[in-house]
Each structure stands twice: as C-alpha cells, then as structure tokens.
CSV table of C-alpha atoms in Angstrom, one decimal:
chain,number,residue,atom,x,y,z
A,1,MET,CA,0.1,-0.3,0.3
A,2,THR,CA,1.4,3.6,-0.8
A,3,GLN,CA,1.9,5.5,2.2
A,4,PRO,CA,1.5,9.3,2.6
A,5,PRO,CA,4.6,11.1,1.8
A,6,GLN,CA,7.4,12.1,3.8
A,7,SER,CA,5.9,14.9,5.4
A,8,GLY,CA,6.5,16.2,8.9
A,9,PRO,CA,8.2,15.3,12.1
A,10,TRP,CA,6.4,12.0,12.1
A,11,GLY,CA,7.8,10.9,8.1
A,12,ALA,CA,5.8,8.9,6.2
A,13,HIS,CA,3.2,7.4,8.6
A,14,PRO,CA,1.1,10.0,10.2
A,15,PRO,CA,0.4,8.7,13.8
A,16,GLN,CA,-2.4,7.5,14.8
A,17,GLN,CA,-5.3,9.1,17.5
A,18,PRO,CA,-5.2,10.3,20.1
A,19,GLY,CA,-2.3,13.1,19.9
A,20,ASN,CA,-2.8,14.4,15.9
A,21,TRP,CA,-4.3,17.0,14.7
A,22,GLN,CA,-8.1,16.4,14.9
A,23,GLY,CA,-11.3,17.0,12.6
A,24,TYR,CA,-13.1,19.5,13.1
A,25,PRO,CA,-15.9,19.3,15.3
A,26,GLY,CA,-18.6,20.3,13.0
A,27,GLY,CA,-20.5,20.1,9.9
A,28,PRO,CA,-24.0,18.7,8.7
A,29,HIS,CA,-25.6,15.4,9.2
A,30,GLY,CA,-28.5,13.8,9.0
A,31,PRO,CA,-31.0,10.8,7.7
A,32,GLY,CA,-29.4,8.7,5.1
A,33,PRO,CA,-26.3,6.5,4.7
A,34,GLN,CA,-22.9,7.5,5.4
A,35,GLY,CA,-19.7,5.8,3.5
A,36,GLN,CA,-16.4,6.4,4.0
A,37,TRP,CA,-15.7,8.6,1.1
A,38,ASN,CA,-17.8,11.4,3.2
A,39,PRO,CA,-15.6,13.8,4.9
A,40,GLN,CA,-18.5,15.1,6.8
A,41,GLN,CA,-19.3,12.3,8.9
A,42,GLN,CA,-15.8,10.8,8.7
A,43,TRP,CA,-12.9,12.6,8.6
A,44,PRO,CA,-10.4,11.1,5.8
A,45,ASN,CA,-7.4,9.4,7.0
A,46,PRO,CA,-4.8,8.7,5.0
A,47,ALA,CA,-3.3,5.5,7.1
A,48,PRO,CA,-5.4,3.8,7.7
A,49,ALA,CA,-8.7,3.9,5.8
A,50,PRO,CA,-11.5,4.7,7.8
A,51,GLN,CA,-14.1,1.8,8.0
A,52,LYS,CA,-16.7,1.6,5.7
A,53,LYS,CA,-20.3,2.5,6.1
A,54,GLY,CA,-22.1,2.4,3.2
A,55,PRO,CA,-22.5,4.7,0.4
A,56,LEU,CA,-22.3,8.2,0.8
A,57,LYS,CA,-25.2,10.6,1.0
A,58,TRP,CA,-24.3,14.3,1.1
A,59,VAL,CA,-27.0,15.7,3.1
A,60,LEU,CA,-27.1,19.3,2.8
A,61,GLY,CA,-30.3,19.8,4.9
A,62,ALA,CA,-30.3,18.7,7.6
A,63,ILE,CA,-29.2,20.5,10.6
A,64,ALA,CA,-27.1,18.7,13.3
A,65,LEU,CA,-23.6,18.7,14.1
A,66,ILE,CA,-21.1,15.4,14.2
A,67,ALA,CA,-19.5,14.0,16.0
A,68,VAL,CA,-15.4,15.3,17.0
A,69,ILE,CA,-13.4,13.0,15.0
A,70,ALA,CA,-9.9,12.9,15.0
A,71,VAL,CA,-7.8,13.1,12.1
A,72,THR,CA,-4.6,12.3,10.9
A,73,ALA,CA,-3.0,15.3,10.2
A,74,VAL,CA,0.5,17.3,11.3
A,75,VAL,CA,1.4,21.0,9.7
A,76,ALA,CA,4.5,20.5,8.4
A,77,VAL,CA,7.3,22.5,7.4
A,78,SER,CA,5.9,23.2,4.1
A,79,CYS,CA,3.0,25.0,5.9
A,80,ALA,CA,5.3,28.0,6.8
A,81,GLY,CA,5.6,30.2,4.2
A,82,GLY,CA,8.8,29.4,1.9
A,83,ASN,CA,10.4,32.1,0.0
A,84,GLY,CA,7.4,34.5,-0.3
A,85,SER,CA,6.6,33.2,-3.8
A,86,ASN,CA,3.1,32.8,-4.9
A,87,ASN,CA,2.1,29.3,-4.5
A,88,GLY,CA,-1.3,28.9,-5.3
A,89,GLY,CA,-4.5,30.6,-4.1
A,90,GLY,CA,-4.0,33.6,-6.1
A,91,GLY,CA,-2.0,36.4,-8.2
A,92,ASN,CA,0.1,39.1,-6.5
A,93,THR,CA,1.2,38.6,-2.8
A,94,PRO,CA,2.3,41.8,-1.1
A,95,SER,CA,5.9,43.3,-2.0
A,96,SER,CA,8.2,43.1,1.3
A,97,GLY,CA,7.8,47.0,1.1
A,98,SER,CA,3.8,47.0,1.7
A,99,LYS,CA,2.3,49.2,4.6
A,100,SER,CA,-0.5,46.5,4.5
A,101,ASP,CA,-0.5,44.6,7.6
A,102,ILE,CA,-2.5,41.9,5.6
A,103,ALA,CA,-0.3,39.3,4.1
A,104,SER,CA,-3.0,38.6,1.6
A,105,ALA,CA,-3.5,41.9,0.7
A,106,ASN,CA,-2.4,42.9,-3.0
A,107,ASP,CA,-3.7,39.0,-3.7
A,108,THR,CA,-6.3,39.9,-6.8
A,109,GLY,CA,-5.7,36.8,-9.3
A,110,PRO,CA,-7.8,33.8,-9.6
A,111,VAL,CA,-8.0,31.5,-6.8
A,112,SER,CA,-5.8,28.1,-7.2
A,113,VAL,CA,-5.0,25.0,-5.4
A,114,ILE,CA,-2.7,26.5,-2.5
A,115,THR,CA,0.5,24.0,-2.3
A,116,GLU,CA,1.8,26.5,1.4
A,117,ASP,CA,0.5,28.6,4.0
A,118,PRO,CA,2.2,30.3,7.3
A,119,SER,CA,-1.4,30.2,8.8
A,120,CYS,CA,-1.6,26.4,9.0
A,121,ALA,CA,0.7,26.0,11.7
A,122,PRO,CA,-1.1,28.1,14.4
A,123,TRP,CA,-4.5,27.0,12.9
A,124,GLY,CA,-3.5,23.2,14.2
A,125,PRO,CA,-3.7,24.0,18.1
A,126,ILE,CA,-6.6,26.1,17.7
A,127,ASN,CA,-8.6,23.3,15.9
A,128,ASP,CA,-7.6,20.7,18.1
A,129,THR,CA,-8.5,22.5,21.2
A,130,LEU,CA,-11.9,23.4,20.3
A,131,ALA,CA,-12.4,19.4,19.4
A,132,ASN,CA,-11.3,18.5,22.5
A,133,SER,CA,-13.6,21.0,24.4
A,134,LEU,CA,-16.5,19.6,22.7
A,135,LYS,CA,-15.6,16.0,23.9
A,136,ASN,CA,-19.1,16.7,26.5
A,137,GLY,CA,-21.6,14.9,24.8
A,138,TRP,CA,-21.9,18.1,22.2
A,139,ASP,CA,-22.7,15.9,19.0
A,140,GLN,CA,-25.3,13.9,21.0
A,141,ARG,CA,-27.6,17.1,21.7
A,142,ASP,CA,-31.0,17.8,19.7
A,143,PRO,CA,-30.3,20.8,17.8
A,144,SER,CA,-34.0,21.6,17.3
A,145,ILE,CA,-34.7,22.2,20.6
A,146,PRO,CA,-35.1,25.9,21.2
A,147,ALA,CA,-33.4,27.7,24.2
A,148,SER,CA,-36.9,28.0,25.7
A,149,ALA,CA,-36.8,24.3,26.2
A,150,TRP,CA,-33.6,23.4,27.2
A,151,THR,CA,-33.3,21.9,30.5
A,152,PRO,CA,-30.5,22.6,32.9
A,153,GLU,CA,-27.9,20.0,31.7
A,154,MET,CA,-28.9,21.6,27.9
A,155,GLN,CA,-28.4,25.1,29.0
A,156,ALA,CA,-24.5,24.4,30.7
A,157,LEU,CA,-23.8,22.2,27.6
A,158,TYR,CA,-24.6,25.4,25.1
A,159,GLN,CA,-22.3,27.8,28.0
A,160,SER,CA,-19.8,25.5,27.8
A,161,ALA,CA,-19.8,25.2,23.9
A,162,SER,CA,-20.2,29.0,23.8
A,163,THR,CA,-17.0,29.4,25.3
A,164,ALA,CA,-14.8,27.3,23.4
A,165,PHE,CA,-16.3,28.3,20.1
A,166,ARG,CA,-16.0,31.7,21.4
A,167,ASN,CA,-12.0,31.1,22.1
A,168,ALA,CA,-11.5,29.7,18.7
A,169,ALA,CA,-13.1,32.7,16.7
A,170,ASP,CA,-11.0,34.9,18.9
A,171,GLN,CA,-8.0,33.2,18.3
A,172,THR,CA,-8.9,32.9,14.8
A,173,VAL,CA,-8.7,36.7,14.1
A,174,SER,CA,-4.9,36.9,13.9
A,175,LEU,CA,-4.5,34.2,11.3
A,176,ILE,CA,-6.9,36.5,9.0
A,177,LYS,CA,-3.3,38.9,9.0
A,178,VAL,CA,-1.1,36.2,8.3
A,179,THR,CA,-2.2,34.0,5.5
A,180,LYS,CA,-0.7,35.4,1.9
A,181,HIS,CA,-4.1,33.9,0.0
A,182,ARG,CA,-7.3,35.6,-0.1
A,183,VAL,CA,-9.2,32.9,0.0
A,184,MET,CA,-7.9,31.6,2.9
A,185,ARG,CA,-8.5,35.1,4.4
A,186,GLU,CA,-11.7,35.1,3.6
A,187,LEU,CA,-12.3,31.4,5.1
A,188,TYR,CA,-10.8,32.7,8.1
A,189,GLN,CA,-13.1,35.8,8.2
A,190,GLN,CA,-16.2,33.9,7.1
A,191,TYR,CA,-15.5,31.2,10.2
A,192,VAL,CA,-14.7,34.2,12.4
A,193,ALA,CA,-18.1,36.0,11.4
A,194,TYR,CA,-20.2,32.9,11.5
A,195,ILE,CA,-19.1,31.2,14.6
A,196,HIS,CA,-19.5,34.5,16.9
A,197,ALA,CA,-22.8,34.7,15.0
A,198,PHE,CA,-23.9,31.5,16.8
A,199,VAL,CA,-22.3,32.6,19.9
A,200,GLU,CA,-24.3,35.8,20.1
A,201,ASN,CA,-27.5,34.1,19.4
A,202,ILE,CA,-27.2,31.4,22.1
A,203,SER,CA,-29.6,33.1,24.7
A,204,SER,CA,-31.8,32.8,22.3
A,205,TYR,CA,-31.6,29.9,20.3
A,206,SER,CA,-33.8,28.2,18.1
A,207,ALA,CA,-33.4,25.8,15.1
A,208,ILE,CA,-32.4,27.9,12.3
A,209,ASP,CA,-29.2,29.1,14.2
A,210,ASN,CA,-27.7,26.0,13.9
A,211,GLN,CA,-27.1,26.4,10.5
A,212,LEU,CA,-24.8,29.2,11.5
A,213,VAL,CA,-22.5,26.8,13.4
A,214,THR,CA,-22.9,24.7,10.3
A,215,VAL,CA,-21.6,27.4,8.2
A,216,GLY,CA,-18.7,27.8,10.6
A,217,SER,CA,-17.9,24.0,11.1
A,218,THR,CA,-17.8,23.6,7.1
A,219,LEU,CA,-15.4,26.1,6.6
A,220,GLY,CA,-13.5,24.5,9.0
A,221,SER,CA,-13.2,21.4,7.6
A,222,VAL,CA,-12.2,23.3,4.3
A,223,LEU,CA,-9.1,25.2,6.0
A,224,ASN,CA,-8.3,21.5,7.5
A,225,GLY,CA,-8.3,20.3,3.8
A,226,ILE,CA,-6.5,22.4,2.5
A,227,CYS,CA,-3.8,22.9,5.3
A,228,GLN,CA,-3.7,19.2,5.0
A,229,ALA,CA,-3.4,18.6,1.4
A,230,ILE,CA,-0.1,21.0,2.1
A,231,THR,CA,1.2,18.8,4.4
A,232,PHE,CA,0.8,15.3,3.0
A,233,GLY,CA,1.7,16.5,-0.4
A,234,SER,CA,-1.3,16.2,-2.8
A,235,ALA,CA,-1.3,19.7,-3.2
A,236,ALA,CA,1.8,20.3,-4.3
A,237,THR,CA,1.6,17.4,-6.4
A,238,ARG,CA,-1.5,18.2,-8.3
A,239,ALA,CA,-1.5,21.8,-8.2
A,240,PRO,CA,0.8,21.9,-12.0
A,241,LEU,CA,-2.2,19.6,-13.5
A,242,VAL,CA,-4.9,22.1,-12.9
A,243,PRO,CA,-6.2,24.5,-15.3
A,244,PRO,CA,-6.1,28.0,-13.9
A,245,ALA,CA,-9.4,29.7,-13.0
A,246,SER,CA,-10.6,32.8,-14.3
A,247,SER,CA,-9.5,36.1,-13.0
A,248,PRO,CA,-12.1,37.3,-10.4
A,249,LYS,CA,-14.4,40.3,-11.6
A,250,HIS,CA,-14.8,41.4,-7.9
A,251,VAL,CA,-12.3,41.0,-5.4
A,252,ALA,CA,-13.4,41.4,-1.9
A,253,SER,CA,-11.9,44.5,0.3
A,254,SER,CA,-9.0,44.0,2.9
A,255,GLU,CA,-10.0,46.5,4.9
A,256,ASN,CA,-11.2,46.3,8.6
A,257,ALA,CA,-10.2,42.5,7.6
A,258,ASP,CA,-9.9,42.0,11.1
A,259,LYS,CA,-13.7,42.7,12.1
A,260,PRO,CA,-15.4,40.3,9.3
A,261,THR,CA,-19.3,40.3,8.5
A,262,LYS,CA,-21.1,37.2,7.2
A,263,PHE,CA,-21.1,36.9,3.6
A,264,MET,CA,-24.5,36.4,3.3
A,265,GLY,CA,-26.8,38.7,5.3
A,266,THR,CA,-29.9,38.1,3.2
A,267,SER,CA,-30.4,35.3,0.7
A,268,ASP,CA,-28.7,35.2,-2.2
A,269,SER,CA,-30.6,34.6,-5.7
A,270,ASP,CA,-28.4,31.8,-7.1
A,271,CYS,CA,-29.1,29.8,-3.3
A,272,PRO,CA,-31.5,27.3,-5.3
A,273,GLU,CA,-28.8,27.0,-8.1
A,274,TRP,CA,-26.2,26.3,-5.7
A,275,GLN,CA,-28.5,23.7,-3.9
A,276,SER,CA,-29.4,22.0,-7.7
A,277,ALA,CA,-25.2,21.5,-8.3
A,278,ALA,CA,-24.5,19.9,-5.0
A,279,ASP,CA,-27.7,17.8,-5.2
A,280,GLY,CA,-27.2,16.9,-8.9
A,281,LEU,CA,-23.7,15.6,-7.7
A,282,THR,CA,-24.9,13.4,-4.6
A,283,SER,CA,-27.8,11.9,-6.2
A,284,ASP,CA,-25.8,10.8,-9.4
A,285,PRO,CA,-25.9,6.9,-9.9
A,286,ALA,CA,-22.4,7.1,-11.3
A,287,PHE,CA,-21.3,9.3,-8.1
A,288,LEU,CA,-23.3,6.6,-5.8
A,289,GLN,CA,-21.8,3.9,-7.0
A,290,TRP,CA,-18.3,5.2,-6.9
A,291,VAL,CA,-18.4,5.9,-2.9
A,292,LYS,CA,-18.3,2.6,-2.1
A,293,HIS,CA,-14.7,2.3,-3.1
A,294,ASP,CA,-12.0,2.3,-0.3
A,295,PRO,CA,-10.6,5.4,-0.6
A,296,SER,CA,-7.1,3.6,1.0
A,297,LEU,CA,-6.4,1.6,-2.6
A,298,PRO,CA,-4.0,3.4,-4.6
A,299,ALA,CA,-4.6,3.6,-7.8
A,300,SER,CA,-1.6,1.0,-8.6
A,301,SER,CA,-4.0,-1.5,-6.6
A,302,TRP,CA,-7.5,-1.2,-8.2
A,303,PRO,CA,-9.4,-4.0,-9.4
A,304,PRO,CA,-11.1,-3.6,-12.6
A,305,GLN,CA,-14.2,-2.7,-10.7
A,306,TYR,CA,-12.5,0.5,-9.8
A,307,LEU,CA,-11.2,1.5,-13.1
A,308,THR,CA,-14.9,1.3,-14.4
A,309,ASP,CA,-16.8,3.2,-11.7
A,310,ASN,CA,-14.0,5.8,-11.6
A,311,ASP,CA,-14.6,6.2,-15.3
A,312,ALA,CA,-17.9,6.6,-14.9
A,313,VAL,CA,-18.1,9.0,-12.2
A,314,LYS,CA,-15.2,11.8,-14.1
A,315,PRO,CA,-18.3,13.5,-16.1
A,316,VAL,CA,-20.3,13.7,-13.4
A,317,PHE,CA,-17.5,15.4,-11.1
A,318,ASN,CA,-16.8,17.5,-14.4
A,319,ARG,CA,-20.4,18.7,-14.7
A,320,SER,CA,-20.4,20.1,-10.8
A,321,ILE,CA,-16.9,22.0,-11.3
A,322,GLU,CA,-18.5,23.3,-14.2
A,323,ALA,CA,-21.5,24.5,-12.3
A,324,TYR,CA,-19.4,25.9,-9.7
A,325,GLU,CA,-17.7,27.7,-12.3
A,326,LYS,CA,-20.4,28.8,-13.9
A,327,LEU,CA,-22.3,30.2,-10.6
A,328,SER,CA,-19.2,31.7,-9.5
A,329,ALA,CA,-18.3,34.0,-12.9
A,330,ASN,CA,-22.0,35.2,-12.6
A,331,SER,CA,-21.9,36.0,-8.6
A,332,SER,CA,-21.6,39.6,-7.5
A,333,ASN,CA,-20.6,38.8,-4.2
A,334,PRO,CA,-16.8,38.1,-4.1
A,335,VAL,CA,-16.8,35.6,-1.1
A,336,ILE,CA,-19.3,33.1,-2.8
A,337,ALA,CA,-17.2,33.7,-6.0
A,338,ASP,CA,-13.8,33.2,-4.4
A,339,PHE,CA,-15.6,29.9,-2.4
A,340,GLY,CA,-16.7,28.4,-5.7
A,341,THR,CA,-13.7,28.4,-7.6
A,342,LEU,CA,-11.7,27.1,-4.7
A,343,ALA,CA,-13.9,24.0,-4.9
A,344,ALA,CA,-13.4,23.5,-8.8
A,345,GLN,CA,-10.0,24.4,-8.5
A,346,TYR,CA,-9.8,21.4,-6.0
A,347,GLY,CA,-12.2,19.4,-7.9
A,348,HIS,CA,-10.1,20.0,-11.1
A,349,ALA,CA,-7.0,18.5,-9.4
A,350,PHE,CA,-8.8,15.6,-7.7
A,351,ILE,CA,-9.8,14.4,-11.3
A,352,GLN,CA,-6.5,15.0,-12.6
A,353,GLY,CA,-5.1,12.7,-10.3
A,354,MET,CA,-7.4,10.2,-10.0
A,355,PRO,CA,-5.5,7.7,-12.6
A,356,THR,CA,-2.2,7.7,-9.7
A,357,TYR,CA,-4.5,8.4,-6.9
A,358,THR,CA,-2.8,8.0,-3.4
A,359,GLN,CA,-4.6,8.3,-0.2
A,360,PRO,CA,-3.5,11.9,0.4
A,361,ASP,CA,-5.5,12.9,-2.8
A,362,ILE,CA,-8.6,12.7,-0.4
A,363,TYR,CA,-8.1,15.8,1.0
A,364,LEU,CA,-8.4,17.7,-2.2
A,365,TYR,CA,-11.8,15.9,-2.5
A,366,THR,CA,-12.3,17.3,0.9
A,367,VAL,CA,-12.4,21.3,-0.4
A,368,PHE,CA,-14.0,20.1,-3.5
A,369,LEU,CA,-17.3,18.8,-1.6
A,370,ARG,CA,-17.3,20.8,1.3
A,371,ALA,CA,-16.7,24.8,0.2
A,372,PRO,CA,-20.1,24.3,-1.5
A,373,GLY,CA,-21.9,23.2,1.4
A,374,ALA,CA,-20.5,26.3,3.1
A,375,ILE,CA,-22.6,28.2,0.6
A,376,ALA,CA,-25.8,26.0,1.1
A,377,ALA,CA,-25.5,26.5,4.3
A,378,ALA,CA,-25.1,29.9,4.4
A,379,CYS,CA,-28.0,30.0,2.1
A,380,ARG,CA,-30.4,28.4,4.8
A,381,SER,CA,-29.2,30.3,7.6
A,382,VAL,CA,-31.1,33.3,6.0
A,383,GLY,CA,-34.2,30.7,5.0
A,384,ALA,CA,-33.4,29.8,1.7
A,385,SER,CA,-32.9,26.9,-0.2
C-alpha cells in the first residue's frame, strides 16, 4: 500500500489518534447512508483507511453537528511559508515594502490550489483545542430544541460550547492577517463571523441558528482539507495539472479584515442553483456507486470494477465543477465567487490525480465537496434553500 509522503516530524506514517491534528468538530449530518468517502461523517485518514459504512449521501439540508472525530495530520514545515513566492491561491502577493499588515492585501488574482500557507501551523492547535473542548456530549444534543425548552443540563452544555467556540473564533482573528492567500483570508473571516454569530444567538437559540455553526464548522473542515493537502503533498503534486481559473470580476476588500461580517446577510438569488448543483452530484448513480470504494487503495491496486467506476464518475465531477465555475463567474458576491472557484480548482486537482490516486488525494476531494456546502448552509441560515 502506498503511504502518505514523507512530511512533518512523524515521517511517512501520520500518527494515530489520540494526539494528532483532529478533524473539525462540526458539519451537517442527518438521515441517510454515510460512507467512508464522506468527509462530513468521517474525516479522511491517509493511514489506515476509515471503516466502510455504506454509500455516501451528502446531506446539505440537515441541521445537527457531527461528533468530534480525530484526523491524522500534522502541519509540516511546508506550511510555514517558504520564500514568499506565490504558491497557489491567487495572483500577486504583498511586496516586502507593503505597508499593509494584511499579508493577502495584494492578492487579487484567480483562486488556485494552495501549496503552502504560513497560517496552517497556528490553525492546527486552535482546531484541536476546540475539538477537545466539545467532547462533552455536544454531538449528542438535539439541535431542534430551542433555548426556551432547554433543561439545566442542556443550558450548561450550550454555555460550555459557547465559551469554546468564542475562544476559537477569537484566536482565529490573528490568522486573517497571516495568510498570504485571499481565499484563505476569506475562509478565516467567515469562520470567525459565523461562529461569533452563533455564539451571540445562543441565549435565544432556535433551530435555524444551528445553520450558523454549520457554516462555521464546514469552513473549518475546508481549512483542514487545504492544510492537510499541503502537509501530505497532494496539493503540490496535483496543482501543476490544474487549468488556471478566470480572474475574479470582483475582489473582496481587505479593509477592516479583522472585523469580518457574514458573507450572506440576506438570501442570494443563486441559492437554489447552488443547492441544485450539489444535489446533482450526490444523487447521480455513478457517484453513488463510486463512493462505495475503499479510498485507502492507491490506483496501482484498483480492481477492474474500480477502474470502471472511476471512468464513469469523472463526467459527473466535471459537470459539478462546470456548475460551480459558472455560478462563481456570475456571482456579484466576491466571497461566494471565491469559495465556488476554490471548490472547482480542488475538484480539477482531484480529477487530474485520479489515474495515479494515492491516499492524500482525499484532502483535495474534501475541499471540493465541502466548500459549496458552506455556501448552501449560509443560504439555509437566512431561510433560503
């Protein structure tokens, strides 16, 4: 079996839990089968493969949060920044003489696969601390119960979680300035904005408020996928194969970057199309067959049926990518456009790598699958679907 690349202080084999970089404690779940290709239910783990639980159903409409699940990943030296060249994620980077304290302020180019980022190293401990803090029954709660009906135990649970979420969001603010990539800045900003919004609403919590933390947790998973793809080398390996994205029509301002607001305050006219694009992927028969595969097997070990199924699912992935690219190009919201383009770029990277697939490529798939989920959850948070 092909092992993840030599990366980080543990070498070729990522250490097993506990004591590793844990999966972000959140993301929607709900009824329906869940499989090992489902990064919302089981964090993809390069070694060993997660246990098979049946076909995947990406449930965008669900409102609960999943259990805290550990993931195998360590931030390698490659995440620390390199020599300051642009290694994915946009066009220009600030010159050494830039007066801006936002490292990504001059990144106005197209979003691309990110091969290094200095913010990944400090993001890991923030993620881990939150994950450990929520190992108190948070994943067992019923998110449909409003605050007016909470028992004393539920009230204590939400208050404890509120403190943990607030601390994580507050600590993430500094990463907004550190990252060199505009889309990473936006991911951190929206993570902070939606987590803060959730915390602020806890005293009057109702079921729809769960969508706020779902957006935040989904963005946290996207950040983990990006950083893990850097750490285990799949980003650098596949990025040269990806066609460049179109230049953005609008670029989000970096002014007051450390005081972010939610990217969707009212329903976006494209919300139904984002939902439709996501459903078109996860309901396709070729996709449902493909997700039954064991992702621990490298392409060199695939049986004939895997080869057939991979050929069949590629057009499905490509249709989703084209839909994300079209929606992004037509969007007047620069954050939605960047998140959609991010999904498309990582989808291209995953598809290009399929003929020589190895386990770390699953992190590319995670970003491809989850980034549109954040947009869909944001739509639900304002009552759109």
